[in-house]
């Protein structure tokens, strides 16, 4: 048995390569408050540690071959929290942009925002827009920040804009709706991860997530590390996505082509 030195503990642990990495992963970063309470700390300490944690997850996403990472940072429902907590969450986001923007840019991360900047404090809204503009040509990872985001609100706004555009009822189909969402040019999430042992979507990507695989873990968000992320992606790789078909159909589709064509499939 090897004894880990402090130095070797800092080396990232070698992990098995993933057979099938999801292109688009969305995360409901939940459990900051409970993480803090368990340590006798204020909820705000949980939010700070949660934010710290995001760094390693963004890096791990690049490492694991994820192309798009959508993170739920603040929901339209989160306005109902105590005013002080809401203010602090806003301040943390602003701090993260100030502190991390250059490094994210250097690492080739393209920052996008989904949700509404209307109603957000001006300075923060400006910083958010600037971060998106500054990183727009990067293509290593798309980091989609769902901030002041609500899935129902997104759909309502899409319908309003479809009506405003004068599109006839008979011309509206699923693709039309998708085209008017914040995520119009992105594929739907393959995998939605929720931390902290909750089993709900909380108004996150309710249209786009119609066929996403869902993975939940008891781990609170500040403790959800690179290894936990890898575990989630490994679990995803073992799932069979059927999209309404039968398992046998999917197996046949995945069989090597020549075998299939010989009529032996
Ligand atoms: C998630 O952690 C962070 C945000 C919603 C901004 P919570 O603050 O919801 O943590 P719990 O659910 O109270 O533990
Ligand atoms: C969802 O978490 C929102 C974010 C992670 C930003 P919540 O903690 O707000 O969700 P509910 O209220 O428990 O469903
Ligand atoms: Mg929560």
Short mmCIF file of C-alpha atoms and ligand atoms in Angstrom, two decimals:
data_model
loop_
_atom_site.label_atom_id
_atom_site.label_comp_id
_atom_site.label_asym_id
_atom_site.label_seq_id
_atom_site.Cartn_x
_atom_site.Cartn_y
_atom_site.Cartn_z
CA UNK A 1 0.00 0.00 0.00
CA UNK A 2 1.36 3.38 -0.89
CA UNK A 3 1.21 6.18 1.60
CA UNK A 4 0.11 9.40 0.00
CA UNK A 5 2.32 12.37 0.64
CA UNK A 6 0.86 15.86 0.60
CA UNK A 7 2.57 16.40 -2.74
CA UNK A 8 1.11 13.35 -4.41
CA UNK A 9 -2.32 14.19 -3.05
CA UNK A 10 -2.17 17.33 -5.10
CA UNK A 11 -1.57 15.35 -8.32
CA UNK A 12 -4.90 14.81 -10.09
CA UNK A 13 -5.87 11.19 -9.70
CA UNK A 14 -5.71 9.16 -12.90
CA UNK A 15 -9.19 8.21 -14.03
CA UNK A 16 -10.38 5.70 -16.60
CA UNK A 17 -11.06 7.25 -20.00
CA UNK A 18 -14.77 7.70 -20.63
CA UNK A 19 -16.26 5.55 -23.35
CA UNK A 20 -18.99 7.97 -24.22
CA UNK A 21 -18.76 11.51 -22.91
CA UNK A 22 -21.97 13.52 -23.06
CA UNK A 23 -21.57 16.56 -25.29
CA UNK A 24 -23.82 18.76 -23.19
CA UNK A 25 -23.96 18.46 -19.40
CA UNK A 26 -26.22 20.63 -17.27
CA UNK A 27 -25.78 20.89 -13.52
CA UNK A 28 -28.20 21.94 -10.79
CA UNK A 29 -25.61 23.00 -8.22
CA UNK A 30 -27.64 22.37 -5.08
CA UNK A 31 -26.87 21.92 -1.38
CA UNK A 32 -24.66 24.89 -0.53
CA UNK A 33 -26.86 25.87 2.40
CA UNK A 34 -26.96 22.36 3.91
CA UNK A 35 -23.22 21.94 3.37
CA UNK A 36 -22.68 25.06 5.49
CA UNK A 37 -25.26 24.17 8.13
CA UNK A 38 -23.61 20.81 8.68
CA UNK A 39 -20.44 22.70 9.57
CA UNK A 40 -22.16 25.29 11.72
CA UNK A 41 -21.39 27.98 9.14
CA UNK A 42 -23.69 30.60 7.60
CA UNK A 43 -25.34 29.67 4.28
CA UNK A 44 -23.20 32.29 2.60
CA UNK A 45 -20.07 30.24 3.40
CA UNK A 46 -21.69 27.40 1.48
CA UNK A 47 -22.19 29.64 -1.53
CA UNK A 48 -18.56 30.73 -1.42
CA UNK A 49 -17.30 27.15 -1.25
CA UNK A 50 -19.74 26.16 -3.97
CA UNK A 51 -18.31 28.85 -6.21
CA UNK A 52 -14.77 27.73 -5.48
CA UNK A 53 -15.76 24.23 -6.49
CA UNK A 54 -16.99 25.36 -9.86
CA UNK A 55 -13.43 26.00 -11.00
CA UNK A 56 -12.35 22.36 -10.82
CA UNK A 57 -15.58 21.21 -12.45
CA UNK A 58 -15.10 23.54 -15.42
CA UNK A 59 -11.56 22.23 -15.81
CA UNK A 60 -12.70 18.64 -15.47
CA UNK A 61 -15.38 19.23 -18.10
CA UNK A 62 -12.67 20.21 -20.58
CA UNK A 63 -10.55 17.24 -19.49
CA UNK A 64 -13.45 14.78 -19.90
CA UNK A 65 -14.38 16.00 -23.36
CA UNK A 66 -17.62 17.77 -22.48
CA UNK A 67 -18.32 20.50 -25.06
CA UNK A 68 -21.10 22.40 -23.33
CA UNK A 69 -21.57 22.87 -19.60
CA UNK A 70 -24.74 24.60 -18.44
CA UNK A 71 -24.82 25.58 -14.78
CA UNK A 72 -27.82 26.71 -12.76
CA UNK A 73 -26.58 29.68 -10.78
CA UNK A 74 -29.76 31.56 -9.86
CA UNK A 75 -33.36 30.72 -10.66
CA UNK A 76 -36.32 33.06 -11.16
CA UNK A 77 -37.68 31.49 -7.95
CA UNK A 78 -34.53 32.29 -5.97
CA UNK A 79 -35.72 35.93 -5.72
CA UNK A 80 -37.97 34.64 -2.90
CA UNK A 81 -34.96 34.04 -0.63
CA UNK A 82 -34.07 36.50 2.12
CA UNK A 83 -32.94 39.79 0.59
CA UNK A 84 -29.51 39.52 2.15
CA UNK A 85 -28.86 36.12 0.61
CA UNK A 86 -30.02 37.31 -2.80
CA UNK A 87 -27.70 40.32 -2.60
CA UNK A 88 -24.82 38.12 -1.58
CA UNK A 89 -25.41 35.68 -4.44
CA UNK A 90 -25.30 38.63 -6.84
CA UNK A 91 -22.09 39.88 -5.28
CA UNK A 92 -20.48 36.43 -5.49
CA UNK A 93 -21.30 36.19 -9.18
CA UNK A 94 -19.76 39.59 -9.80
CA UNK A 95 -16.66 38.55 -7.88
CA UNK A 96 -16.36 35.35 -9.88
CA UNK A 97 -16.47 37.27 -13.15
CA UNK A 98 -13.82 39.70 -11.91
CA UNK A 99 -11.56 36.98 -10.61
CA UNK A 100 -11.96 34.20 -13.18
CA UNK A 101 -12.69 35.86 -16.50
CA UNK A 102 -9.13 36.14 -17.75
CA UNK A 103 -8.22 32.59 -16.79
CA UNK A 104 -11.37 31.16 -18.34
CA UNK A 105 -10.64 33.12 -21.49
CA UNK A 106 -7.04 31.82 -21.57
CA UNK A 107 -8.37 28.29 -21.25
CA UNK A 108 -10.61 28.75 -24.27
CA UNK A 109 -13.92 28.90 -22.43
CA UNK A 110 -16.78 30.71 -24.13
CA UNK A 111 -19.10 32.20 -21.55
CA UNK A 112 -22.77 32.57 -22.35
CA UNK A 113 -25.69 33.66 -20.28
CA UNK A 114 -29.20 32.22 -20.34
CA UNK A 115 -31.94 34.00 -18.44
CA UNK A 116 -32.85 37.67 -18.18
CA UNK A 117 -30.49 40.52 -17.42
CA UNK A 118 -33.46 42.91 -17.14
CA UNK A 119 -34.02 43.63 -13.49
CA UNK A 120 -30.45 42.72 -12.54
CA UNK A 121 -28.34 45.40 -10.95
CA UNK A 122 -26.73 47.42 -13.76
CA UNK A 123 -23.08 46.83 -12.93
CA UNK A 124 -23.52 43.07 -12.70
CA UNK A 125 -25.59 42.96 -15.89
CA UNK A 126 -22.86 44.89 -17.69
CA UNK A 127 -20.10 42.61 -16.41
CA UNK A 128 -22.03 39.55 -17.46
CA UNK A 129 -22.59 40.94 -20.97
CA UNK A 130 -18.93 41.96 -21.22
CA UNK A 131 -17.74 38.50 -20.14
CA UNK A 132 -19.84 36.95 -22.90
CA UNK A 133 -18.57 39.42 -25.51
CA UNK A 134 -14.94 39.01 -24.42
CA UNK A 135 -14.98 35.22 -24.73
CA UNK A 136 -17.32 34.84 -27.70
CA UNK A 137 -14.68 33.45 -30.11
CA UNK A 138 -13.46 30.71 -27.76
CA UNK A 139 -14.46 27.18 -28.60
CA UNK A 140 -12.91 24.74 -26.17
CA UNK A 141 -15.92 24.69 -23.87
CA UNK A 142 -19.18 26.59 -23.88
CA UNK A 143 -20.01 27.58 -20.32
CA UNK A 144 -23.66 28.47 -20.23
CA UNK A 145 -24.54 30.33 -17.06
CA UNK A 146 -28.23 30.06 -16.17
CA UNK A 147 -28.65 33.16 -14.09
CA UNK A 148 -32.04 34.70 -13.34
CA UNK A 149 -33.26 31.79 -15.40
CA UNK A 150 -36.58 29.96 -15.27
CA UNK A 151 -37.74 27.35 -17.75
CA UNK A 152 -41.37 28.47 -17.74
CA UNK A 153 -40.36 32.10 -18.08
CA UNK A 154 -38.17 31.13 -21.03
CA UNK A 155 -41.09 29.42 -22.77
CA UNK A 156 -43.45 32.35 -22.10
CA UNK A 157 -40.92 34.74 -23.63
CA UNK A 158 -40.46 32.44 -26.61
CA UNK A 159 -44.23 32.37 -27.23
CA UNK A 160 -44.42 36.16 -26.93
CA UNK A 161 -41.67 36.59 -29.51
CA UNK A 162 -43.24 34.05 -31.86
CA UNK A 163 -46.51 36.00 -31.73
CA UNK A 164 -44.65 39.30 -32.20
CA UNK A 165 -42.89 37.84 -35.25
CA UNK A 166 -46.32 37.18 -36.77
CA UNK A 167 -45.73 33.46 -37.27
CA UNK A 168 -48.96 31.70 -38.24
CA UNK A 169 -50.30 29.06 -35.84
CA UNK A 170 -50.07 26.33 -38.50
CA UNK A 171 -46.36 27.09 -38.96
CA UNK A 172 -45.50 26.60 -35.31
CA UNK A 173 -43.87 23.30 -34.47
CA UNK A 174 -41.39 22.01 -31.91
CA UNK A 175 -38.45 23.39 -33.87
CA UNK A 176 -40.06 26.86 -33.85
CA UNK A 177 -40.28 26.83 -30.06
CA UNK A 178 -36.68 25.59 -29.75
CA UNK A 179 -35.54 28.37 -32.08
CA UNK A 180 -36.95 31.01 -29.76
CA UNK A 181 -35.39 29.68 -26.56
CA UNK A 182 -32.12 31.02 -25.11
CA UNK A 183 -30.45 27.79 -26.22
CA UNK A 184 -31.57 28.02 -29.85
CA UNK A 185 -28.17 27.16 -31.31
CA UNK A 186 -27.23 24.47 -28.79
CA UNK A 187 -28.09 20.79 -28.64
CA UNK A 188 -30.32 19.67 -25.74
CA UNK A 189 -28.49 18.55 -22.60
CA UNK A 190 -27.54 14.87 -22.73
CA UNK A 191 -27.18 14.70 -18.99
CA UNK A 192 -28.62 16.74 -16.13
CA UNK A 193 -26.82 16.33 -12.81
CA UNK A 194 -28.40 17.40 -9.53
CA UNK A 195 -26.42 17.36 -6.31
CA UNK A 196 -27.63 17.20 -2.69
CA UNK A 197 -30.06 14.30 -3.02
CA UNK A 198 -33.01 16.17 -4.52
CA UNK A 199 -35.05 14.66 -7.33
CA UNK A 200 -36.57 17.60 -9.15
CA UNK A 201 -35.82 19.98 -12.01
CA UNK A 202 -36.78 23.19 -10.17
CA UNK A 203 -37.75 24.89 -13.43
CA UNK A 204 -34.40 24.14 -15.11
CA UNK A 205 -34.32 23.48 -18.88
CA UNK A 206 -37.81 22.00 -18.77
CA UNK A 207 -38.20 22.06 -22.56
CA UNK A 208 -34.62 21.13 -23.46
CA UNK A 209 -34.44 18.42 -20.82
CA UNK A 210 -37.36 16.42 -22.25
CA UNK A 211 -35.04 13.52 -23.09
CA UNK A 212 -32.01 14.22 -20.92
CA UNK A 213 -30.59 11.50 -18.72
CA UNK A 214 -30.83 12.52 -15.08
CA UNK A 215 -28.20 11.75 -12.47
CA UNK A 216 -28.55 12.64 -8.82
CA UNK A 217 -26.13 12.24 -5.97
CA UNK A 218 -26.39 12.81 -2.21
CA UNK A 219 -23.18 14.87 -2.32
CA UNK A 220 -23.64 18.58 -1.64
CA UNK A 221 -22.41 20.86 -4.40
CA UNK A 222 -19.28 22.20 -2.58
CA UNK A 223 -18.08 18.57 -2.23
CA UNK A 224 -18.94 17.50 -5.77
CA UNK A 225 -15.39 17.15 -7.07
CA UNK A 226 -13.66 15.94 -10.21
CA UNK A 227 -14.01 12.33 -9.10
CA UNK A 228 -17.73 12.69 -8.38
CA UNK A 229 -18.16 14.34 -11.79
CA UNK A 230 -16.31 11.47 -13.45
CA UNK A 231 -18.58 9.01 -11.63
CA UNK A 232 -21.63 10.81 -13.03
CA UNK A 233 -20.25 10.71 -16.57
CA UNK A 234 -19.37 7.03 -16.20
CA UNK A 235 -22.94 6.29 -15.07
CA UNK A 236 -24.19 8.20 -18.11
CA UNK A 237 -21.99 6.05 -20.36
CA UNK A 238 -23.76 2.93 -19.12
CA UNK A 239 -27.25 4.20 -19.87
CA UNK A 240 -29.16 3.20 -22.95
CA UNK A 241 -30.97 6.19 -24.42
CA UNK A 242 -34.04 4.92 -26.20
CA UNK A 243 -36.00 8.02 -27.27
CA UNK A 244 -39.22 6.03 -27.29
CA UNK A 245 -37.83 3.05 -29.20
CA UNK A 246 -37.24 -0.44 -27.81
CA UNK A 247 -33.93 -1.58 -26.39
CA UNK A 248 -33.62 -4.11 -29.21
CA UNK A 249 -33.96 -1.40 -31.84
CA UNK A 250 -31.21 0.62 -30.20
CA UNK A 251 -28.93 -2.43 -30.00
CA UNK A 252 -29.48 -3.10 -33.72
CA UNK A 253 -28.69 0.53 -34.55
CA UNK A 254 -25.46 0.33 -32.57
CA UNK A 255 -24.25 -2.91 -34.11
CA UNK A 256 -21.30 -2.61 -36.52
CA UNK A 257 -22.67 -1.79 -39.94
CA UNK A 258 -21.32 -4.65 -42.10
CA UNK A 259 -22.62 -7.18 -39.58
CA UNK A 260 -26.00 -5.51 -39.77
CA UNK A 261 -26.03 -5.48 -43.57
CA UNK A 262 -25.20 -9.20 -43.81
CA UNK A 263 -28.61 -9.76 -42.36
CA UNK A 264 -27.22 -11.31 -39.23
CA UNK A 265 -28.30 -8.39 -37.04
C1 LIG B 1 -27.76 26.03 -4.30
O1 LIG B 1 -27.63 25.76 -2.94
C2 LIG B 1 -27.34 27.42 -4.65
C3 LIG B 1 -28.42 28.29 -5.13
C4 LIG B 1 -29.68 27.97 -5.22
C5 LIG B 1 -28.03 29.61 -5.54
P1 LIG B 1 -28.82 26.09 -1.93
O2 LIG B 1 -28.62 27.46 -1.40
O3 LIG B 1 -30.13 25.84 -2.57
O4 LIG B 1 -28.54 25.01 -0.80
P2 LIG B 1 -29.63 24.23 0.05
O5 LIG B 1 -30.55 23.56 -0.89
O6 LIG B 1 -30.33 25.25 0.89
O7 LIG B 1 -28.84 23.26 0.85
C1 LIG B 2 -32.27 25.25 -7.85
O1 LIG B 2 -31.98 25.05 -6.51
C2 LIG B 2 -31.66 26.54 -8.31
C3 LIG B 2 -30.21 26.58 -8.35
C4 LIG B 2 -29.40 25.60 -8.09
C5 LIG B 2 -29.65 27.84 -8.76
P1 LIG B 2 -33.01 25.45 -5.37
O2 LIG B 2 -32.38 25.05 -4.10
O3 LIG B 2 -33.39 26.89 -5.50
O4 LIG B 2 -34.26 24.56 -5.71
P2 LIG B 2 -35.55 24.20 -4.83
O5 LIG B 2 -36.17 25.49 -4.44
O6 LIG B 2 -35.08 23.44 -3.63
O7 LIG B 2 -36.40 23.37 -5.72
MG1 LIG B 3 -31.32 24.21 -2.67
#
